[in-house]
CSV table of C-alpha atoms and ligand atoms in Angstrom, one decimal:
chain,number,residue,atom,x,y,z
M,85,MET,CA,0.0,0.0,0.0
M,86,THR,CA,2.8,2.4,1.1
M,87,LEU,CA,4.6,1.5,-2.2
M,88,ILE,CA,1.4,2.4,-4.2
M,89,ILE,CA,0.9,5.7,-2.4
M,90,ASN,CA,4.6,6.6,-2.9
M,91,THR,CA,4.5,5.7,-6.5
M,92,MET,CA,1.3,7.7,-6.9
M,93,ASN,CA,2.8,10.8,-5.3
M,94,LYS,CA,6.3,10.7,-6.7
M,95,PHE,CA,5.9,9.1,-10.1
M,96,PRO,CA,2.3,9.9,-11.3
M,97,LEU,CA,3.2,8.6,-14.9
M,98,LEU,CA,4.5,5.4,-13.6
M,99,PHE,CA,1.4,4.9,-11.5
M,100,LEU,CA,-0.8,5.5,-14.5
M,101,LEU,CA,1.2,3.0,-16.5
M,102,LEU,CA,0.8,0.5,-13.6
M,103,VAL,CA,-3.0,1.0,-13.6
M,104,ILE,CA,-3.2,0.7,-17.4
M,105,THR,CA,-1.1,-2.5,-17.4
M,106,THR,CA,-3.2,-4.1,-14.7
M,107,ILE,CA,-6.5,-3.2,-16.4
M,108,ALA,CA,-5.1,-4.5,-19.8
M,109,GLN,CA,-4.0,-7.8,-18.2
M,110,SER,CA,-7.5,-8.3,-16.6
M,111,GLN,CA,-9.0,-7.8,-20.1
M,112,THR,CA,-6.9,-10.5,-21.9
M,113,ILE,CA,-6.6,-14.2,-22.1
M,114,ARG,CA,-3.1,-15.2,-21.0
M,115,PRO,CA,-2.0,-18.6,-22.3
M,116,GLY,CA,-0.1,-20.7,-19.8
M,117,ALA,CA,-0.8,-18.3,-16.8
M,118,ILE,CA,-2.7,-19.1,-13.6
M,119,TRP,CA,-6.3,-18.4,-14.4
M,120,PRO,CA,-8.2,-17.2,-11.4
M,121,ASP,CA,-12.0,-17.6,-11.1
M,122,ASN,CA,-14.3,-15.2,-9.2
M,123,ASN,CA,-13.0,-16.7,-5.9
M,124,SER,CA,-9.4,-16.2,-7.0
M,125,ASN,CA,-8.8,-19.9,-7.3
M,126,HIS,CA,-7.0,-21.3,-10.4
M,127,ILE,CA,-9.8,-22.6,-12.7
M,128,GLN,CA,-10.2,-26.4,-12.5
M,129,ALA,CA,-11.8,-27.4,-15.8
M,130,HIS,CA,-9.1,-29.4,-17.5
M,131,GLY,CA,-9.6,-31.5,-20.7
M,132,GLY,CA,-12.7,-29.2,-21.1
M,133,ALA,CA,-15.1,-27.8,-23.6
M,134,ILE,CA,-17.5,-24.9,-23.8
M,135,ILE,CA,-21.1,-24.4,-24.8
M,136,GLN,CA,-23.1,-21.3,-25.2
M,137,TYR,CA,-26.5,-21.0,-23.5
M,138,HIS,CA,-28.7,-17.9,-23.0
M,139,HIS,CA,-25.9,-15.5,-23.8
M,140,GLN,CA,-23.5,-17.1,-21.5
M,141,TYR,CA,-20.6,-19.4,-22.0
M,142,TYR,CA,-20.4,-22.6,-19.9
M,143,TRP,CA,-17.0,-24.2,-19.4
M,144,TYR,CA,-16.9,-27.8,-18.2
M,145,GLY,CA,-13.8,-29.8,-17.3
M,146,GLU,CA,-12.0,-32.1,-15.0
M,147,THR,CA,-11.5,-31.2,-11.4
M,148,TYR,CA,-8.3,-32.0,-9.6
M,149,ASP,CA,-7.3,-31.8,-6.0
M,150,ALA,CA,-4.0,-32.2,-4.2
M,151,ASP,CA,-4.3,-36.0,-4.6
M,152,THR,CA,-4.8,-35.7,-8.3
M,153,VAL,CA,-8.1,-37.6,-8.0
M,154,HIS,CA,-10.3,-36.9,-11.0
M,155,LYS,CA,-13.8,-38.1,-10.5
M,156,SER,CA,-15.7,-34.8,-10.7
M,157,VAL,CA,-16.8,-32.3,-13.3
M,158,ASN,CA,-16.6,-28.6,-12.7
M,159,CYS,CA,-18.6,-25.9,-14.3
M,160,TYR,CA,-17.9,-22.2,-14.7
M,161,ASN,CA,-19.8,-19.5,-16.6
M,162,SER,CA,-18.8,-16.3,-18.3
M,163,LYS,CA,-20.1,-13.6,-20.6
M,164,ASP,CA,-16.7,-12.5,-21.9
M,165,LEU,CA,-14.5,-15.7,-21.9
M,166,ILE,CA,-12.1,-14.0,-19.5
M,167,HIS,CA,-13.9,-13.7,-16.2
M,168,TRP,CA,-15.3,-17.0,-15.0
M,169,THR,CA,-17.7,-17.6,-12.2
M,170,TYR,CA,-17.5,-21.0,-10.4
M,171,LYS,CA,-20.8,-22.8,-10.5
M,172,GLY,CA,-19.6,-25.8,-8.5
M,173,LYS,CA,-19.0,-29.5,-9.0
M,174,VAL,CA,-21.9,-30.5,-11.2
M,175,LEU,CA,-21.2,-34.2,-11.1
M,176,THR,CA,-19.1,-36.4,-8.8
M,177,MET,CA,-18.9,-40.1,-9.7
M,178,SER,CA,-18.3,-43.1,-7.5
M,179,MET,CA,-16.5,-46.1,-8.9
M,180,PRO,CA,-18.7,-48.4,-11.0
M,181,ASP,CA,-18.6,-52.0,-9.8
M,182,THR,CA,-17.2,-53.0,-13.2
M,183,VAL,CA,-14.0,-51.2,-12.3
M,184,LEU,CA,-11.4,-52.6,-9.8
M,185,THR,CA,-9.0,-49.8,-9.1
M,186,GLN,CA,-7.6,-46.5,-10.4
M,187,PHE,CA,-11.0,-45.2,-11.4
M,188,LYS,CA,-11.1,-41.8,-13.2
M,189,LEU,CA,-13.3,-39.5,-15.1
M,190,GLU,CA,-11.7,-37.5,-17.9
M,191,ARG,CA,-12.6,-35.0,-20.7
M,192,PRO,CA,-16.3,-34.2,-19.8
M,193,LYS,CA,-18.3,-32.7,-22.7
M,194,VAL,CA,-21.8,-31.3,-22.3
M,195,PHE,CA,-24.3,-31.1,-25.2
M,196,TYR,CA,-27.6,-29.1,-25.0
M,197,ASN,CA,-30.5,-30.8,-26.7
M,198,VAL,CA,-32.9,-28.1,-27.9
M,199,ARG,CA,-35.7,-30.6,-28.4
M,200,THR,CA,-35.6,-32.3,-25.0
M,201,ARG,CA,-34.2,-29.1,-23.3
M,202,LYS,CA,-31.8,-31.3,-21.4
M,203,PHE,CA,-28.1,-31.0,-20.9
M,204,VAL,CA,-26.3,-34.3,-21.7
M,205,LEU,CA,-22.9,-34.9,-20.3
M,206,TYR,CA,-20.5,-37.4,-21.9
M,207,MET,CA,-17.3,-38.4,-20.1
M,208,HIS,CA,-14.4,-40.8,-20.4
M,209,LEU,CA,-14.6,-43.3,-17.6
M,210,ASP,CA,-11.7,-45.6,-17.0
M,211,GLY,CA,-9.5,-47.6,-14.6
M,212,VAL,CA,-8.6,-51.2,-14.1
M,213,ALA,CA,-11.6,-53.3,-15.3
M,214,HIS,CA,-12.5,-56.7,-13.8
M,215,GLY,CA,-10.6,-59.4,-15.6
M,216,SER,CA,-7.7,-57.1,-16.5
M,217,ASP,CA,-4.6,-55.9,-14.7
M,218,ARG,CA,-4.1,-52.9,-16.9
M,219,ASP,CA,-5.0,-49.3,-16.1
M,220,TYR,CA,-7.3,-47.7,-18.7
M,221,SER,CA,-8.8,-51.1,-19.6
M,222,PHE,CA,-12.4,-50.1,-18.8
M,223,ALA,CA,-12.2,-47.7,-21.8
M,224,SER,CA,-15.9,-46.6,-21.7
M,225,VAL,CA,-18.0,-43.5,-21.9
M,226,GLY,CA,-20.5,-42.4,-19.2
M,227,VAL,CA,-23.6,-40.3,-19.8
M,228,ALA,CA,-25.3,-38.0,-17.3
M,229,LEU,CA,-28.3,-35.7,-17.6
M,230,SER,CA,-29.4,-32.4,-16.2
M,231,ASN,CA,-32.3,-29.9,-16.7
M,232,LYS,CA,-30.0,-27.0,-16.1
M,233,PRO,CA,-26.5,-26.0,-17.4
M,234,ALA,CA,-24.9,-25.9,-14.0
M,235,GLY,CA,-26.4,-29.2,-12.9
M,236,PRO,CA,-26.7,-31.2,-10.8
M,237,PHE,CA,-26.2,-34.0,-13.4
M,238,LYS,CA,-27.6,-37.4,-12.8
M,239,PHE,CA,-25.5,-40.3,-13.9
M,240,ILE,CA,-27.3,-42.7,-16.3
M,241,ARG,CA,-25.0,-45.4,-17.6
M,242,ALA,CA,-21.6,-46.4,-18.8
M,243,PHE,CA,-21.1,-48.1,-22.1
M,244,ARG,CA,-18.7,-48.7,-25.0
M,245,PRO,CA,-19.8,-46.5,-28.0
M,246,LEU,CA,-20.7,-48.7,-31.0
M,247,GLY,CA,-19.3,-51.5,-29.0
M,248,ASP,CA,-15.7,-50.2,-29.3
M,249,GLU,CA,-13.1,-49.3,-26.7
M,250,SER,CA,-13.2,-45.5,-26.1
M,251,ARG,CA,-10.6,-43.4,-24.3
M,252,ASP,CA,-10.2,-39.7,-25.0
M,253,ILE,CA,-13.5,-38.1,-26.2
M,254,GLY,CA,-14.2,-34.9,-28.0
M,255,GLN,CA,-17.4,-33.1,-29.0
M,256,PHE,CA,-18.7,-31.5,-32.1
M,257,ILE,CA,-22.0,-29.8,-32.9
M,258,ASP,CA,-22.4,-29.0,-36.5
M,259,ASP,CA,-24.0,-25.7,-37.8
M,260,ASP,CA,-27.3,-27.7,-38.4
M,261,GLY,CA,-27.3,-28.8,-34.8
M,262,THR,CA,-26.2,-32.4,-35.4
M,263,ALA,CA,-24.2,-33.6,-32.5
M,264,TYR,CA,-21.2,-35.9,-32.7
M,265,LEU,CA,-18.9,-37.7,-30.3
M,266,ILE,CA,-15.3,-38.2,-31.3
M,267,PHE,CA,-13.6,-41.1,-29.5
M,268,GLU,CA,-10.2,-42.8,-29.7
M,269,ASP,CA,-10.3,-46.5,-30.3
M,270,ARG,CA,-6.9,-48.1,-29.6
M,271,PRO,CA,-7.5,-51.7,-31.0
M,272,SER,CA,-8.7,-50.2,-34.3
M,273,GLY,CA,-5.7,-47.8,-34.4
M,274,GLY,CA,-7.7,-44.6,-35.0
M,275,PHE,CA,-10.6,-42.5,-33.9
M,276,HIS,CA,-14.4,-42.4,-34.7
M,277,ILE,CA,-16.6,-39.5,-35.4
M,278,ALA,CA,-20.1,-40.8,-34.4
M,279,ARG,CA,-23.5,-39.2,-34.5
M,280,LEU,CA,-25.6,-39.0,-31.3
M,281,SER,CA,-29.2,-40.2,-31.2
M,282,ALA,CA,-32.0,-37.6,-31.4
M,283,ASP,CA,-32.1,-37.4,-27.5
M,284,TYR,CA,-28.3,-37.4,-27.4
M,285,LEU,CA,-28.4,-40.3,-24.8
M,286,ASP,CA,-26.8,-42.8,-27.2
M,287,VAL,CA,-24.0,-42.9,-29.7
M,288,GLN,CA,-26.0,-44.0,-32.7
M,289,LYS,CA,-24.1,-44.1,-36.0
M,290,GLU,CA,-20.6,-43.9,-37.3
M,291,ALA,CA,-20.0,-40.8,-39.5
M,292,ALA,CA,-16.3,-41.5,-40.1
M,293,PHE,CA,-13.5,-43.7,-38.8
M,294,ILE,CA,-10.1,-42.1,-39.3
M,295,LYS,CA,-7.3,-44.6,-39.2
M,296,GLN,CA,-4.8,-42.4,-37.4
M,297,PRO,CA,-4.0,-43.0,-33.8
M,298,MET,CA,-5.0,-39.7,-32.2
M,299,GLU,CA,-6.6,-38.4,-29.1
M,300,GLY,CA,-7.7,-35.0,-27.7
M,301,GLY,CA,-9.9,-34.9,-30.8
M,302,ALA,CA,-11.8,-31.7,-31.8
M,303,ILE,CA,-13.6,-30.5,-34.9
M,304,VAL,CA,-14.7,-27.2,-36.4
M,305,HIS,CA,-16.8,-26.5,-39.4
M,306,TYR,CA,-15.4,-23.3,-41.0
M,307,HIS,CA,-16.3,-21.7,-44.3
M,308,GLY,CA,-17.6,-25.0,-45.8
M,309,LEU,CA,-14.7,-27.2,-44.7
M,310,TYR,CA,-14.4,-29.5,-41.7
M,311,TYR,CA,-11.1,-29.4,-39.7
M,312,VAL,CA,-10.3,-32.1,-37.3
M,313,ILE,CA,-7.4,-31.8,-34.9
M,314,GLY,CA,-5.8,-34.1,-32.3
M,315,SER,CA,-2.6,-35.2,-30.6
M,316,HIS,CA,-0.5,-38.3,-30.8
M,317,LEU,CA,-0.7,-40.9,-28.0
M,318,THR,CA,2.0,-39.7,-25.6
M,319,GLY,CA,0.0,-39.6,-22.3
M,320,TRP,CA,0.5,-36.3,-20.4
M,321,SER,CA,3.6,-35.4,-22.5
M,322,PRO,CA,3.0,-32.9,-25.2
M,323,ASN,CA,3.6,-33.8,-28.9
M,324,PRO,CA,3.1,-32.1,-32.3
M,325,ASN,CA,-0.7,-31.9,-32.6
M,326,GLN,CA,-2.0,-32.3,-36.2
M,327,TYR,CA,-5.0,-31.5,-38.3
M,328,ALA,CA,-6.8,-32.8,-41.4
M,329,THR,CA,-9.7,-31.4,-43.5
M,330,ALA,CA,-12.7,-32.8,-45.4
M,331,ARG,CA,-15.6,-31.4,-47.4
M,332,SER,CA,-18.0,-33.8,-45.6
M,333,ILE,CA,-17.8,-35.0,-42.0
M,334,SER,CA,-17.8,-38.6,-43.4
M,335,GLY,CA,-14.7,-37.8,-45.4
M,336,PRO,CA,-12.6,-38.4,-47.3
M,337,TRP,CA,-10.2,-36.8,-44.9
M,338,SER,CA,-6.9,-35.3,-46.1
M,339,ILE,CA,-3.5,-36.3,-44.7
M,340,PHE,CA,-2.5,-34.9,-41.3
M,341,LYS,CA,-0.2,-31.9,-40.9
M,342,ASP,CA,1.3,-30.2,-37.9
M,343,ILE,CA,-0.6,-27.2,-36.4
M,344,ALA,CA,2.6,-25.6,-35.0
M,345,PRO,CA,6.4,-26.0,-35.5
M,346,PRO,CA,6.9,-29.6,-34.3
M,347,GLN,CA,9.9,-28.8,-32.0
M,348,THR,CA,7.5,-26.7,-29.8
M,349,ASN,CA,5.3,-29.7,-29.1
M,350,THR,CA,2.3,-27.5,-29.8
M,351,TYR,CA,3.8,-25.0,-27.4
M,352,ASN,CA,3.8,-27.6,-24.7
M,353,SER,CA,0.0,-28.3,-25.0
M,354,GLN,CA,-2.6,-31.0,-26.0
M,355,SER,CA,-5.8,-30.2,-27.9
M,356,SER,CA,-9.1,-30.4,-26.1
M,357,PHE,CA,-11.7,-28.3,-28.0
M,358,LEU,CA,-12.3,-25.8,-30.8
M,359,LEU,CA,-14.6,-22.9,-30.0
M,360,LYS,CA,-16.1,-21.0,-32.9
M,361,ILE,CA,-17.0,-17.3,-32.4
M,362,ALA,CA,-19.1,-16.1,-35.3
M,363,GLY,CA,-19.1,-12.3,-35.1
M,364,SER,CA,-20.5,-9.5,-37.3
M,365,LYS,CA,-17.1,-9.0,-39.0
M,366,SER,CA,-15.2,-12.1,-38.6
M,367,THR,CA,-15.4,-15.7,-37.4
M,368,THR,CA,-12.6,-16.7,-35.0
M,369,VAL,CA,-11.8,-20.3,-34.0
M,370,ILE,CA,-10.2,-20.6,-30.6
M,371,PHE,CA,-7.9,-23.6,-30.0
M,372,MET,CA,-8.4,-24.8,-26.4
M,373,ALA,CA,-5.6,-27.0,-25.0
M,374,ASP,CA,-4.1,-28.2,-21.8
M,375,GLN,CA,-0.6,-27.8,-20.6
M,376,TRP,CA,-0.5,-30.8,-18.3
M,377,LYS,CA,1.6,-31.0,-15.1
M,378,PRO,CA,1.4,-34.7,-14.3
M,379,ASP,CA,2.9,-34.4,-10.8
M,380,SER,CA,0.6,-31.5,-9.9
M,381,LEU,CA,-2.4,-31.9,-12.2
M,382,TRP,CA,-4.4,-29.1,-10.4
M,383,ASP,CA,-1.7,-26.7,-11.5
M,384,SER,CA,-2.0,-27.6,-15.2
M,385,ARG,CA,-2.5,-24.6,-17.3
M,386,TYR,CA,-4.7,-23.7,-20.3
M,387,LEU,CA,-3.4,-22.6,-23.7
M,388,TRP,CA,-6.2,-20.9,-25.6
M,389,MET,CA,-5.2,-19.1,-28.8
M,390,PRO,CA,-7.2,-18.0,-31.9
M,391,LEU,CA,-6.1,-20.1,-34.9
M,392,ARG,CA,-5.0,-18.9,-38.3
M,393,ILE,CA,-7.5,-20.9,-40.4
M,394,GLY,CA,-8.9,-20.9,-43.9
M,395,ASP,CA,-8.6,-22.5,-47.4
M,396,GLY,CA,-7.7,-25.8,-45.9
M,397,GLN,CA,-4.8,-24.5,-43.8
M,398,LEU,CA,-4.7,-24.3,-40.0
M,399,ALA,CA,-2.0,-22.9,-37.8
M,400,LEU,CA,-1.6,-22.2,-34.1
M,401,PRO,CA,0.3,-18.9,-33.6
M,402,ALA,CA,2.9,-18.6,-30.9
M,403,PRO,CA,1.0,-18.0,-27.6
M,404,LYS,CA,0.8,-14.5,-26.3
M,405,PRO,CA,-1.9,-12.5,-24.4
M,406,TRP,CA,-4.9,-11.7,-26.6
M,407,ALA,CA,-8.5,-10.4,-26.5
M,408,ILE,CA,-11.6,-10.8,-28.6
M,409,ASN,CA,-14.5,-8.6,-29.3
M,410,LEU,CA,-17.3,-11.1,-29.1
M,411,LYS,CA,-19.7,-9.0,-31.1
M,412,THR,CA,-17.5,-8.5,-34.1
M,413,GLY,CA,-15.5,-11.7,-33.7
M,414,VAL,CA,-12.3,-9.8,-34.2
M,415,TRP,CA,-9.3,-10.6,-32.0
M,416,LYS,CA,-6.0,-8.9,-31.4
A,182,GAL,C1,-3.5,-38.4,-22.4
A,182,GAL,C2,-5.0,-38.1,-22.5
A,182,GAL,C3,-5.4,-37.5,-21.1
A,182,GAL,C4,-5.1,-38.6,-20.0
A,182,GAL,C5,-3.6,-38.9,-20.1
A,182,GAL,C6,-3.3,-40.0,-19.1
A,182,GAL,O1,-3.1,-39.0,-23.5
A,182,GAL,O2,-5.2,-37.2,-23.5
A,182,GAL,O3,-6.8,-37.2,-21.2
A,182,GAL,O4,-5.9,-39.7,-20.3
A,182,GAL,O5,-3.3,-39.4,-21.4
A,182,GAL,O6,-2.0,-40.4,-19.3
């Protein structure tokens, strides 16, 4: 306080600069930084995704505590994508009796169904399954349901989509409202893009199977072209994430190319979701990724950056603080 008053009296210009910098920082998204919520706690919504509902954004993701237990889903909401209000743990799972040990819930994704007016939460459920001695052998998805965006969600069931093993999941809602689940299938050596049933409670039909072992899958439909992105299978360690394109969701899909200089390992991050902001002047696609810290998962950071995208090309610029005008869609 004394320092502030001294600075204010002796160096009014310096003080002004300090105030301007502080205001500017609070109006930007800062990739890789601690991201405080309305309670000043670092946001716990890892492996997450965002939906828009009633002029608010809702961000769902994995919750970690000091024991790196991840069995819960957190929800935050915001009007500007920068300041997030904690809405609480919207689902906490107990271990299904089909799992022996090491139970975990990862990469929650919420879909809003306009017909049923329900919020449908998909999650990756895993651990050591009965009859196996391997972690991640349960390889299933779980589904939960709520009437409100901030829950509480009621767990419905766990299953293997289309009968296949499913680990990392991603979500995609097309411009016509069709909802898809993306899921990685290790035995088949690739990932599926599968349409959800009309009520979203089931994974109904395969739209595409891409024979490329990738996880952290996400899709955006941008100017008539579909772009899929994902990471290689290196666990918590970052790797060069890649993208491919197609005119139709069912393909054919192009070959995969790096989204950033490969030596940066996607600026030390792993893909999670692509958020499209269609403004009056421009459409911006935001790459949402996790910078995992496996020994202190609660301290993992978020790398969000607008992509350079168009004409079949997609590139992740070097991360730096940025801001977007949500009305015009223009970022700087
Ligand atoms: C990553 C995956 C994460 C988590 C991790 C565990 O490949 O994307 O969600 O499952 O492996 O090692």
